[in-house]
PDB file of C-alpha atoms in Angstrom:
ATOM      1  CA  MET A  11      -4.087  -5.897  -4.439  1.00 87.00           C
ATOM      2  CA  PRO A  12      -5.818  -6.556  -1.284  1.00 88.00           C
ATOM      3  CA  ALA A  13      -7.792  -8.515  -2.628  1.00 90.00           C
ATOM      4  CA  VAL A  14      -4.710 -11.114  -4.165  1.00 92.00           C
ATOM      5  CA  THR A  15      -3.343 -10.685  -0.610  1.00 92.00           C
ATOM      6  CA  ALA A  16      -6.054 -12.883   0.867  1.00 91.00           C
ATOM      7  CA  ASP A  17      -7.030 -15.314  -1.862  1.00 93.00           C
ATOM      8  CA  LEU A  18      -2.739 -16.410  -1.988  1.00 95.00           C
ATOM      9  CA  GLY A  19      -1.253 -15.109   1.061  1.00 92.00           C
ATOM     10  CA  GLY A  20       2.299 -13.560   1.043  1.00 91.00           C
ATOM     11  CA  LEU A  21       1.335 -10.881   2.717  1.00 93.00           C
ATOM     12  CA  HIS A  22       4.924 -10.353   3.414  1.00 94.00           C
ATOM     13  CA  LEU A  23       5.196  -9.670  -0.204  1.00 95.00           C
ATOM     14  CA  TYR A  24       3.101  -7.323  -0.698  1.00 93.00           C
ATOM     15  CA  ALA A  25       5.573  -4.830  -1.288  1.00 94.00           C
ATOM     16  CA  VAL A  26       7.648  -6.705  -3.526  1.00 95.00           C
ATOM     17  CA  ALA A  27       4.522  -7.808  -5.529  1.00 94.00           C
ATOM     18  CA  SER A  28       3.606  -4.058  -5.709  1.00 93.00           C
ATOM     19  CA  GLY A  29       6.707  -2.462  -6.863  1.00 95.00           C
ATOM     20  CA  ALA A  30       8.445  -4.738  -8.686  1.00 96.00           C
ATOM     21  CA  PRO A  31       6.769  -3.666 -11.812  1.00 95.00           C
ATOM     22  CA  LEU A  32       7.997   0.099 -11.335  1.00 95.00           C
ATOM     23  CA  ALA A  33      11.740  -1.899 -10.575  1.00 95.00           C
ATOM     24  CA  ALA A  34      11.792  -3.763 -13.632  1.00 96.00           C
ATOM     25  CA  GLN A  35      10.285  -0.586 -16.011  1.00 96.00           C
ATOM     26  CA  LEU A  36      13.756   1.396 -14.742  1.00 95.00           C
ATOM     27  CA  VAL A  37      15.752  -0.441 -16.101  1.00 95.00           C
ATOM     28  CA  ALA A  38      13.913  -2.102 -19.330  1.00 96.00           C
ATOM     29  CA  THR A  39      13.319   1.668 -19.769  1.00 95.00           C
ATOM     30  CA  ALA A  40      17.358   2.283 -20.192  1.00 94.00           C
ATOM     31  CA  VAL A  41      17.697  -1.475 -22.090  1.00 94.00           C
ATOM     32  CA  GLY A  42      14.658  -0.599 -24.501  1.00 94.00           C
ATOM     33  CA  GLY A  43      16.652   2.805 -25.023  1.00 92.00           C
ATOM     34  CA  ALA A  44      19.837   1.338 -26.274  1.00 92.00           C
ATOM     35  CA  TRP A  45      18.621  -1.710 -28.268  1.00 92.00           C
ATOM     36  CA  SER A  46      16.506   0.979 -29.978  1.00 88.00           C
ATOM     37  CA  ASP A  47      19.467   3.318 -30.454  1.00 86.00           C
ATOM     38  CA  ALA A  48      21.545   0.809 -31.474  1.00 87.00           C
ATOM     39  CA  ARG A  49      18.952  -1.636 -33.635  1.00 86.00           C
ATOM     40  CA  GLY A  50      15.279  -0.018 -33.894  1.00 85.00           C
ATOM     41  CA  PRO A  51      12.629   0.768 -32.111  1.00 88.00           C
ATOM     42  CA  ARG A  52      11.420  -3.203 -33.743  1.00 87.00           C
ATOM     43  CA  GLY A  53      12.430  -5.389 -31.664  1.00 90.00           C
ATOM     44  CA  SER A  54      12.337  -3.370 -28.321  1.00 92.00           C
ATOM     45  CA  LEU A  55       8.968  -3.215 -29.099  1.00 90.00           C
ATOM     46  CA  VAL A  56       7.987  -6.759 -30.120  1.00 91.00           C
ATOM     47  CA  ALA A  57       9.947  -7.827 -26.889  1.00 95.00           C
ATOM     48  CA  GLY A  58       8.117  -5.379 -24.722  1.00 95.00           C
ATOM     49  CA  ILE A  59       4.269  -5.666 -25.827  1.00 94.00           C
ATOM     50  CA  ALA A  60       5.578 -10.174 -26.150  1.00 95.00           C
ATOM     51  CA  ALA A  61       6.624  -9.113 -22.068  1.00 97.00           C
ATOM     52  CA  PHE A  62       4.439  -7.231 -20.707  1.00 96.00           C
ATOM     53  CA  CYS A  63       1.599  -9.944 -22.448  1.00 96.00           C
ATOM     54  CA  ALA A  64       3.506 -12.946 -20.636  1.00 97.00           C
ATOM     55  CA  GLY A  65       4.076 -11.126 -17.578  1.00 98.00           C
ATOM     56  CA  LEU A  66       0.317 -10.207 -17.094  1.00 97.00           C
ATOM     57  CA  VAL A  67      -1.007 -14.116 -17.768  1.00 97.00           C
ATOM     58  CA  VAL A  68       1.665 -14.964 -15.481  1.00 98.00           C
ATOM     59  CA  ALA A  69       0.281 -12.883 -12.361  1.00 97.00           C
ATOM     60  CA  GLY A  70      -3.642 -14.007 -14.149  1.00 96.00           C
ATOM     61  CA  LEU A  71      -2.563 -17.844 -13.325  1.00 97.00           C
ATOM     62  CA  ALA A  72      -0.409 -17.033 -10.162  1.00 97.00           C
ATOM     63  CA  PRO A  73      -1.098 -19.293  -8.071  1.00 97.00           C
ATOM     64  CA  SER A  74       1.029 -17.885  -4.660  1.00 97.00           C
ATOM     65  CA  MET A  75       2.812 -14.611  -4.040  1.00 96.00           C
ATOM     66  CA  GLU A  76       6.243 -15.270  -5.037  1.00 97.00           C
ATOM     67  CA  VAL A  77       4.493 -15.904  -8.528  1.00 97.00           C
ATOM     68  CA  LEU A  78       2.625 -12.862  -8.997  1.00 97.00           C
ATOM     69  CA  ALA A  79       5.469 -11.488  -8.006  1.00 97.00           C
ATOM     70  CA  VAL A  80       7.277 -12.676 -11.006  1.00 97.00           C
ATOM     71  CA  GLY A  81       4.648 -12.050 -13.295  1.00 98.00           C
ATOM     72  CA  ARG A  82       4.918  -8.807 -12.090  1.00 97.00           C
ATOM     73  CA  ALA A  83       8.691  -7.820 -12.497  1.00 97.00           C
ATOM     74  CA  ILE A  84       7.932  -9.578 -16.052  1.00 98.00           C
ATOM     75  CA  GLN A  85       5.231  -7.158 -16.501  1.00 97.00           C
ATOM     76  CA  GLY A  86       6.895  -4.103 -15.558  1.00 97.00           C
ATOM     77  CA  PHE A  87       9.773  -5.214 -17.934  1.00 97.00           C
ATOM     78  CA  GLY A  88       7.716  -5.297 -20.442  1.00 97.00           C
ATOM     79  CA  GLY A  89       6.588  -2.511 -20.285  1.00 94.00           C
ATOM     80  CA  GLY A  90       9.321  -0.609 -19.711  1.00 95.00           C
ATOM     81  CA  LEU A  91      10.969  -2.051 -23.003  1.00 96.00           C
ATOM     82  CA  LEU A  92       8.273  -0.457 -25.039  1.00 91.00           C
ATOM     83  CA  LEU A  93       8.763   2.850 -23.312  1.00 90.00           C
ATOM     84  CA  VAL A  94      11.627   4.885 -25.678  1.00 89.00           C
ATOM     85  CA  PRO A  95      10.730   3.430 -28.870  1.00 89.00           C
ATOM     86  CA  LEU A  96       7.211   4.274 -28.771  1.00 88.00           C
ATOM     87  CA  TYR A  97       8.660   8.022 -28.635  1.00 88.00           C
ATOM     88  CA  VAL A  98      11.129   7.172 -31.557  1.00 87.00           C
ATOM     89  CA  LEU A  99       8.478   5.715 -34.120  1.00 85.00           C
ATOM     90  CA  VAL A 100       6.456   9.098 -32.916  1.00 85.00           C
ATOM     91  CA  GLY A 101      10.018  10.364 -33.471  1.00 85.00           C
ATOM     92  CA  ALA A 102       9.898   9.136 -36.774  1.00 82.00           C
ATOM     93  CA  LEU A 103       6.891   9.364 -38.170  1.00 82.00           C
ATOM     94  CA  VAL A 104       4.997  12.078 -37.211  1.00 83.00           C
ATOM     95  CA  PRO A 105       5.827  15.734 -38.060  1.00 86.00           C
ATOM     96  CA  GLN A 106       7.577  16.966 -36.026  1.00 89.00           C
ATOM     97  CA  ALA A 107       4.100  20.508 -35.594  1.00 89.00           C
ATOM     98  CA  ARG A 108       2.149  17.111 -35.091  1.00 88.00           C
ATOM     99  CA  GLN A 109       4.549  15.817 -32.291  1.00 89.00           C
ATOM    100  CA  PRO A 110       3.196  17.740 -28.835  1.00 89.00           C
ATOM    101  CA  ARG A 111      -0.310  15.806 -29.603  1.00 88.00           C
ATOM    102  CA  PHE A 112       0.913  13.009 -29.870  1.00 83.00           C
ATOM    103  CA  PHE A 113       3.363  13.308 -26.440  1.00 86.00           C
ATOM    104  CA  ALA A 114       0.003  14.826 -24.838  1.00 88.00           C
ATOM    105  CA  ALA A 115      -1.685  12.260 -25.724  1.00 86.00           C
ATOM    106  CA  PHE A 116       0.972   9.923 -24.119  1.00 83.00           C
ATOM    107  CA  ALA A 117       0.720  11.636 -21.182  1.00 85.00           C
ATOM    108  CA  ALA A 118      -2.965  11.105 -20.970  1.00 85.00           C
ATOM    109  CA  ALA A 119      -1.911   6.945 -20.977  1.00 82.00           C
ATOM    110  CA  TRP A 120      -0.506   7.212 -17.114  1.00 79.00           C
ATOM    111  CA  VAL A 121      -2.805   9.654 -15.963  1.00 87.00           C
ATOM    112  CA  VAL A 122      -6.438   8.684 -17.228  1.00 85.00           C
ATOM    113  CA  PRO A 123      -5.891   5.070 -16.353  1.00 82.00           C
ATOM    114  CA  GLY A 124      -3.792   6.194 -12.667  1.00 85.00           C
ATOM    115  CA  LEU A 125      -7.322   8.249 -11.880  1.00 90.00           C
ATOM    116  CA  VAL A 126     -10.447   5.112 -13.164  1.00 88.00           C
ATOM    117  CA  GLY A 127      -8.191   2.364 -13.173  1.00 86.00           C
ATOM    118  CA  PRO A 128      -9.033   1.248  -9.920  1.00 87.00           C
ATOM    119  CA  GLY A 129     -12.067   2.465  -9.398  1.00 90.00           C
ATOM    120  CA  ILE A 130     -12.158  -0.099 -13.323  1.00 90.00           C
ATOM    121  CA  ALA A 131     -10.146  -2.429 -10.960  1.00 88.00           C
ATOM    122  CA  GLY A 132     -12.343  -2.946  -7.325  1.00 89.00           C
ATOM    123  CA  LEU A 133     -15.388  -3.582  -9.497  1.00 92.00           C
ATOM    124  CA  VAL A 134     -13.796  -6.137 -12.170  1.00 91.00           C
ATOM    125  CA  VAL A 135     -12.789  -7.784  -8.283  1.00 90.00           C
ATOM    126  CA  GLU A 136     -16.117  -7.584  -6.575  1.00 92.00           C
ATOM    127  CA  HIS A 137     -18.140  -8.812  -9.098  1.00 93.00           C
ATOM    128  CA  ALA A 138     -16.170 -11.009 -10.119  1.00 92.00           C
ATOM    129  CA  SER A 139     -12.129 -12.021  -9.495  1.00 93.00           C
ATOM    130  CA  TRP A 140      -9.058  -9.990  -9.067  1.00 94.00           C
ATOM    131  CA  ARG A 141      -7.233 -12.824 -11.772  1.00 95.00           C
ATOM    132  CA  TRP A 142      -9.458 -10.979 -14.491  1.00 94.00           C
ATOM    133  CA  ILE A 143      -7.694  -7.654 -14.155  1.00 90.00           C
ATOM    134  CA  PHE A 144      -4.546  -9.212 -15.427  1.00 94.00           C
ATOM    135  CA  LEU A 145      -6.087 -11.660 -18.182  1.00 94.00           C
ATOM    136  CA  ALA A 146      -8.008  -8.607 -19.778  1.00 91.00           C
ATOM    137  CA  VAL A 147      -5.492  -6.328 -20.195  1.00 90.00           C
ATOM    138  CA  PRO A 148      -3.489  -9.521 -22.542  1.00 93.00           C
ATOM    139  CA  THR A 149      -6.011  -9.836 -25.177  1.00 89.00           C
ATOM    140  CA  LEU A 150      -6.558  -6.018 -25.541  1.00 87.00           C
ATOM    141  CA  THR A 151      -2.592  -5.264 -25.219  1.00 88.00           C
ATOM    142  CA  VAL A 152      -2.360  -7.486 -28.652  1.00 87.00           C
ATOM    143  CA  ALA A 153      -5.046  -6.330 -30.416  1.00 85.00           C
ATOM    144  CA  VAL A 154      -3.770  -2.432 -30.179  1.00 83.00           C
ATOM    145  CA  SER A 155      -0.369  -3.737 -31.137  1.00 84.00           C
ATOM    146  CA  LEU A 156      -1.851  -4.436 -33.779  1.00 84.00           C
ATOM    147  CA  ALA A 157      -1.760  -1.088 -34.713  1.00 80.00           C
ATOM    148  CA  LEU A 158       2.168  -0.620 -35.091  1.00 77.00           C
ATOM    149  CA  VAL A 159       2.478  -3.629 -37.325  1.00 75.00           C
ATOM    150  CA  PRO A 160       1.811  -1.431 -40.295  1.00 76.00           C
ATOM    151  CA  LEU A 161       3.986   1.136 -38.439  1.00 74.00           C
ATOM    152  CA  LEU A 162       6.908  -0.526 -37.638  1.00 75.00           C
ATOM    153  CA  ARG A 163       7.228  -1.504 -41.647  1.00 72.00           C
ATOM    154  CA  ARG A 164       7.715   1.793 -41.913  1.00 72.00           C
ATOM    155  CA  VAL A 165      10.779   2.313 -39.730  1.00 70.00           C
ATOM    156  CA  GLY A 166      13.288   0.213 -40.749  1.00 59.00           C
ATOM    157  CA  ARG A 167      15.263  -2.106 -38.707  1.00 57.00           C
ATOM    158  CA  ASP A 168      18.245   0.738 -39.033  1.00 51.00           C
ATOM    159  CA  GLY A 169      15.328   2.749 -37.899  1.00 51.00           C
ATOM    160  CA  ALA A 170      17.279   4.625 -35.328  1.00 40.00           C
ATOM    161  CA  PRO A 171      21.240   6.163 -36.146  1.00 34.00           C
ATOM    162  CA  ARG A 172      23.885   4.796 -34.338  1.00 35.00           C
ATOM    163  CA  THR A 173      26.140   6.499 -33.183  1.00 41.00           C
ATOM    164  CA  SER A 174      30.502   5.594 -32.144  1.00 45.00           C
ATOM    165  CA  GLY A 175      31.435   4.521 -29.303  1.00 50.00           C
ATOM    166  CA  GLY A 176      27.337   3.239 -28.359  1.00 50.00           C
ATOM    167  CA  ARG A 177      28.523  -0.112 -27.210  1.00 57.00           C
ATOM    168  CA  ARG A 178      30.781   1.702 -23.855  1.00 59.00           C
ATOM    169  CA  ARG A 179      27.517   3.972 -23.085  1.00 49.00           C
ATOM    170  CA  THR A 180      25.022   1.855 -23.272  1.00 47.00           C
ATOM    171  CA  ARG A 181      26.525  -0.135 -20.749  1.00 55.00           C
ATOM    172  CA  ARG A 182      27.463   2.741 -18.820  1.00 53.00           C
ATOM    173  CA  LEU A 183      23.317   3.299 -18.827  1.00 46.00           C
ATOM    174  CA  LEU A 184      22.771  -0.693 -18.533  1.00 50.00           C
ATOM    175  CA  LEU A 185      24.681   0.059 -15.496  1.00 53.00           C
ATOM    176  CA  ALA A 186      23.280   2.679 -14.339  1.00 49.00           C
ATOM    177  CA  ALA A 187      19.241   2.060 -14.682  1.00 48.00           C
ATOM    178  CA  LEU A 188      20.690  -1.637 -13.186  1.00 51.00           C
ATOM    179  CA  GLY A 189      21.567   0.479  -9.806  1.00 48.00           C
ATOM    180  CA  ALA A 190      17.973   2.983  -9.852  1.00 47.00           C
ATOM    181  CA  GLY A 191      15.836  -0.290 -10.145  1.00 48.00           C
ATOM    182  CA  LEU A 192      17.896  -2.370  -7.184  1.00 48.00           C
ATOM    183  CA  ALA A 193      17.659   0.349  -5.239  1.00 46.00           C
ATOM    184  CA  ALA A 194      13.993   0.854  -6.225  1.00 45.00           C
ATOM    185  CA  GLY A 195      13.632  -2.593  -5.757  1.00 45.00           C
TER     186      GLY A 195
END
């Protein structure tokens, strides 16, 4: 972010551009959960991949810090839409005895990039441009996401069970998530 701010200006939006992904992710995780409960994981997963990648492209091509902050929020929202459907897929497709290994891999997918990512990002910024940090990830995301296509075919559109009173529960959950996201923002 220091390199981005040096290039684009907008120091007053530094915290917004840094915090927008997390705030948007909080809201989108609740949306993705409700969506997965109501209609299965497919829609939320596909929309999440699309929004995540679109946000990264917007951020990578941003002409100003304002546009970068919007791109980061879209990226965070997309990332939030991805979380619950991945867990739903594990629950639907992986035998219960093997599920802990998948959840451990998910935890590692959060921890390892947090440890090695800043160093790699620093090298990319130093030798190329901060824009490549945002613009390279969509290509990798789409490539990895193609592996999910066969799995999505195995879980039907109605893969997640519908529950009675789901609409009212979904509205309450979305309002709570929106409040948490606004508070974090």
